[in-house]
Short mmCIF file of C-alpha atoms in Angstrom, two decimals:
data_model
loop_
_atom_site.label_atom_id
_atom_site.label_comp_id
_atom_site.label_asym_id
_atom_site.label_seq_id
_atom_site.Cartn_x
_atom_site.Cartn_y
_atom_site.Cartn_z
CA MET A 1 0.05 50.60 -13.32
CA ALA A 2 1.37 48.26 -10.07
CA VAL A 3 -1.53 48.95 -8.28
CA SER A 4 -3.84 47.84 -11.02
CA SER A 5 -1.95 44.78 -12.02
CA THR A 6 -1.95 43.73 -8.24
CA HIS A 7 -5.48 44.30 -8.00
CA GLU A 8 -6.17 42.21 -11.30
CA ARG A 9 -4.34 39.33 -9.76
CA ARG A 10 -6.22 39.58 -6.56
CA TYR A 11 -9.56 39.41 -8.60
CA GLU A 12 -8.50 36.68 -10.70
CA ARG A 13 -7.57 34.65 -7.47
CA ALA A 14 -10.93 35.60 -5.90
CA ALA A 15 -12.62 34.43 -9.21
CA GLN A 16 -10.73 30.97 -9.09
CA LYS A 17 -11.61 30.56 -5.45
CA LYS A 18 -15.36 31.37 -6.32
CA GLY A 19 -15.10 28.78 -9.10
CA TRP A 20 -13.75 25.98 -6.89
CA ARG A 21 -16.24 27.06 -4.23
CA THR A 22 -19.08 26.58 -6.88
CA PHE A 23 -17.87 23.26 -7.89
CA LEU A 24 -17.48 21.62 -4.45
CA ARG A 25 -21.13 22.90 -3.57
CA PRO A 26 -23.12 19.69 -2.78
CA GLY A 27 -25.30 19.62 -5.64
CA TRP A 28 -22.32 19.61 -8.16
CA VAL A 29 -20.57 16.77 -5.90
CA PHE A 30 -23.84 14.61 -5.68
CA GLY A 31 -23.83 15.21 -9.54
CA VAL A 32 -20.65 13.99 -10.39
CA LEU A 33 -20.82 11.00 -7.76
CA ALA A 34 -24.09 10.23 -9.85
CA ILE A 35 -22.32 10.08 -13.02
CA ILE A 36 -19.34 8.14 -11.81
CA ALA A 37 -21.92 5.48 -10.10
CA PHE A 38 -24.04 5.36 -13.26
CA SER A 39 -21.02 4.78 -15.63
CA TYR A 40 -19.77 2.16 -13.05
CA PHE A 41 -23.05 0.20 -13.09
CA SER A 42 -23.26 0.47 -16.98
CA PHE A 43 -19.96 -1.08 -17.80
CA THR A 44 -20.18 -3.43 -14.85
CA PHE A 45 -23.75 -4.78 -14.97
CA LEU A 46 -25.52 -3.21 -18.03
CA ALA A 47 -23.04 -4.24 -20.77
CA PRO A 48 -22.64 -7.82 -19.59
CA TRP A 49 -26.55 -8.09 -19.45
CA GLN A 50 -27.01 -6.73 -22.98
CA LEU A 51 -24.49 -9.14 -24.22
CA SER A 52 -25.92 -11.99 -22.13
CA ARG A 53 -29.16 -11.14 -23.86
CA ASP A 54 -28.11 -10.76 -27.27
CA GLY A 55 -26.42 -14.05 -26.92
CA ALA A 56 -29.59 -15.72 -25.58
CA ILE A 57 -31.44 -14.14 -28.88
CA VAL A 58 -28.78 -15.73 -30.99
CA GLU A 59 -28.91 -19.00 -29.16
CA ARG A 60 -32.56 -19.04 -29.50
CA ASN A 61 -32.24 -18.17 -33.50
CA ASP A 62 -29.63 -20.95 -33.99
CA GLN A 63 -31.99 -23.43 -32.40
CA ILE A 64 -35.18 -22.54 -34.37
CA GLU A 65 -32.82 -22.82 -37.68
CA ALA A 66 -31.61 -26.11 -36.59
CA ALA A 67 -35.20 -27.43 -36.05
CA PHE A 68 -36.16 -26.95 -39.53
CA GLU A 69 -33.02 -29.01 -40.53
CA VAL A 70 -34.52 -32.07 -38.75
CA GLU A 71 -37.30 -34.05 -39.85
CA PRO A 72 -40.20 -33.92 -37.34
CA VAL A 73 -40.55 -36.57 -34.61
CA PRO A 74 -43.56 -37.90 -32.38
CA ALA A 75 -44.14 -35.92 -29.41
CA GLU A 76 -43.27 -38.98 -27.20
CA GLU A 77 -39.75 -38.91 -28.24
CA VAL A 78 -39.03 -35.51 -27.24
CA PHE A 79 -41.26 -35.36 -24.13
CA ASP A 80 -39.80 -37.66 -21.13
CA ALA A 81 -42.63 -39.44 -18.68
CA GLN A 82 -42.94 -36.23 -16.70
CA GLY A 83 -43.75 -34.31 -19.99
CA SER A 84 -40.47 -32.64 -19.82
CA ILE A 85 -38.05 -31.52 -22.66
CA GLU A 86 -33.99 -31.35 -22.50
CA PRO A 87 -32.46 -27.69 -23.10
CA GLU A 88 -31.18 -28.83 -26.37
CA GLU A 89 -34.97 -30.03 -27.47
CA GLU A 90 -36.42 -26.87 -27.24
CA TRP A 91 -38.13 -25.64 -30.73
CA ALA A 92 -37.65 -29.19 -31.87
CA ARG A 93 -40.57 -30.02 -34.19
CA VAL A 94 -42.77 -32.45 -32.83
CA ILE A 95 -45.95 -34.42 -34.23
CA LEU A 96 -48.84 -34.99 -31.92
CA GLU A 97 -51.65 -37.28 -32.85
CA GLY A 98 -54.93 -37.38 -30.70
CA HIS A 99 -57.55 -34.83 -30.34
CA TYR A 100 -58.15 -31.38 -28.41
CA LEU A 101 -59.89 -31.19 -25.19
CA PRO A 102 -61.64 -27.65 -25.79
CA GLU A 103 -63.73 -27.83 -22.45
CA ASP A 104 -60.18 -27.59 -20.51
CA GLU A 105 -59.05 -24.37 -22.62
CA VAL A 106 -57.66 -21.26 -20.95
CA LEU A 107 -56.48 -18.02 -22.78
CA MET A 108 -53.59 -16.16 -22.01
CA ARG A 109 -54.24 -12.48 -21.96
CA ASN A 110 -52.00 -9.11 -22.49
CA ARG A 111 -49.22 -11.24 -24.19
CA PRO A 112 -47.92 -8.58 -26.77
CA VAL A 113 -47.66 -9.53 -30.73
CA ASP A 114 -45.87 -7.03 -32.89
CA SER A 115 -46.47 -4.47 -30.05
CA SER A 116 -49.92 -4.96 -29.75
CA PRO A 117 -52.01 -6.98 -27.21
CA ALA A 118 -53.39 -10.30 -27.93
CA PHE A 119 -55.13 -13.06 -26.20
CA HIS A 120 -53.79 -16.32 -26.60
CA ALA A 121 -55.84 -19.79 -26.67
CA LEU A 122 -54.12 -22.65 -24.47
CA THR A 123 -55.75 -25.95 -25.34
CA PRO A 124 -54.93 -29.09 -24.04
CA PHE A 125 -54.13 -31.78 -26.38
CA GLN A 126 -54.55 -35.67 -25.52
CA LEU A 127 -52.20 -37.96 -27.40
CA ASN A 128 -53.34 -41.39 -28.39
CA SER A 129 -50.82 -42.54 -25.90
CA GLY A 130 -52.78 -40.85 -23.06
CA GLU A 131 -50.29 -38.05 -22.27
CA VAL A 132 -51.90 -34.58 -22.37
CA ILE A 133 -49.89 -31.70 -23.53
CA LEU A 134 -50.74 -27.84 -23.44
CA VAL A 135 -50.80 -26.39 -27.12
CA ASN A 136 -50.65 -22.52 -27.55
CA ARG A 137 -53.11 -22.79 -30.72
CA GLY A 138 -52.32 -19.16 -31.71
CA PHE A 139 -53.75 -15.55 -30.66
CA GLN A 140 -56.56 -12.95 -31.37
CA THR A 141 -56.44 -9.29 -30.99
CA PRO A 142 -58.93 -7.51 -28.52
CA PHE A 143 -62.35 -6.83 -29.76
CA GLU A 144 -63.78 -3.38 -28.55
CA GLY A 145 -61.26 -3.56 -25.33
CA GLY A 146 -62.35 -6.96 -24.18
CA VAL A 147 -62.11 -10.87 -25.13
CA PRO A 148 -62.39 -11.31 -28.89
CA PRO A 149 -64.16 -14.08 -30.30
CA MET A 150 -61.75 -17.10 -30.32
CA ASP A 151 -61.77 -19.77 -33.03
CA THR A 152 -62.61 -23.20 -31.23
CA PRO A 153 -60.21 -25.93 -32.14
CA PRO A 154 -61.26 -28.64 -34.63
CA THR A 155 -62.94 -31.69 -33.38
CA GLY A 156 -62.08 -35.33 -33.61
CA GLU A 157 -58.76 -37.02 -34.64
CA GLN A 158 -56.17 -34.86 -35.46
CA SER A 159 -52.41 -34.94 -36.39
CA ILE A 160 -50.64 -31.52 -35.63
CA LEU A 161 -47.18 -30.04 -35.75
CA GLY A 162 -45.69 -27.70 -33.31
CA HIS A 163 -42.62 -26.85 -31.50
CA ALA A 164 -41.51 -28.19 -28.22
CA ARG A 165 -41.22 -25.27 -25.61
CA PHE A 166 -40.40 -24.85 -22.04
CA ALA A 167 -43.05 -23.99 -19.58
CA GLU A 168 -42.78 -20.49 -18.37
CA GLN A 169 -42.45 -19.42 -14.83
CA THR A 170 -45.55 -18.84 -12.45
CA PRO A 171 -46.85 -15.23 -13.45
CA MET A 172 -47.05 -12.75 -10.80
CA SER A 173 -50.93 -12.11 -11.53
CA PRO A 174 -53.50 -15.10 -10.61
CA PRO A 175 -55.89 -16.53 -12.83
CA ILE A 176 -59.19 -14.55 -13.61
CA GLU A 177 -62.34 -15.55 -14.89
CA ASP A 178 -63.89 -12.80 -17.07
CA GLN A 179 -66.49 -12.46 -20.21
CA GLY A 180 -66.80 -16.32 -19.59
CA TYR A 181 -63.20 -17.10 -20.12
CA ARG A 182 -60.70 -18.67 -17.55
CA GLN A 183 -57.68 -16.36 -18.17
CA VAL A 184 -53.81 -16.56 -17.17
CA TYR A 185 -51.09 -14.26 -17.72
CA GLY A 186 -48.36 -16.71 -18.64
CA ILE A 187 -47.90 -20.19 -20.08
CA ASN A 188 -47.31 -21.96 -16.81
CA THR A 189 -48.57 -25.53 -17.23
CA GLU A 190 -48.70 -26.23 -13.71
CA GLN A 191 -50.95 -23.12 -13.31
CA SER A 192 -53.29 -23.98 -16.06
CA ALA A 193 -53.75 -27.70 -14.54
CA GLU A 194 -54.92 -26.22 -11.60
CA VAL A 195 -57.21 -23.82 -13.10
CA THR A 196 -58.46 -26.59 -15.42
CA GLY A 197 -58.07 -29.77 -13.20
CA THR A 198 -56.25 -31.41 -16.11
CA ASP A 199 -52.95 -33.56 -15.61
CA LEU A 200 -50.65 -31.38 -17.99
CA ALA A 201 -47.39 -32.13 -19.30
CA GLN A 202 -44.69 -30.05 -17.70
CA ASP A 203 -43.89 -28.20 -20.91
CA TYR A 204 -45.73 -27.36 -23.97
CA VAL A 205 -46.25 -27.11 -27.64
CA GLN A 206 -46.31 -23.96 -29.88
CA LEU A 207 -48.48 -24.73 -32.93
CA ALA A 208 -46.85 -24.42 -36.00
CA GLU A 209 -48.15 -21.92 -38.75
CA GLY A 210 -50.99 -23.57 -40.78
CA GLN A 211 -51.67 -26.50 -38.58
CA ALA A 212 -55.34 -27.47 -37.47
CA GLY A 213 -56.17 -25.42 -34.48
#
């Protein structure tokens, strides 16, 4: 019996040592280190980023809601001499009086709407005061995998309502010309100005729903 007990104890110690050797193999060590590193990264970087992102969405929604509580004002009261707006004025409702410049229109391609790809019509609008502001008139979904027939802007004198928006960063992809349309990958007014040769305001206007455009 004593021999059997001693043998069992030796077997248990050997099994324990084998278990530790298995745990300390490089694969296990790297796996544990990877889990620790990911946990640290998640709590240190991803969590604050998500909170910041959620905070930005809440702030944007608050600005949009506040914009509807204030009467629209002429665009000249929101856009400064360089055509820029202040941070607190983004989403403000503005009135533009003048006419579209359809010959200087460009399309923004591959900007999803409700998770579906879409082409957006970016058309300069010249105010009666002389300034030219880029207007995102709206979007159309692709037709047979290509550019859809885009609605042309109305001609003649117009009075339209929209939201003042900040211009986006310059897209990484350069402008292209395809199927008879000049196309860009973002709403960067400086780039659109270079493509069309039109002197545009720094920021732009998102046309409100139901407006002429």
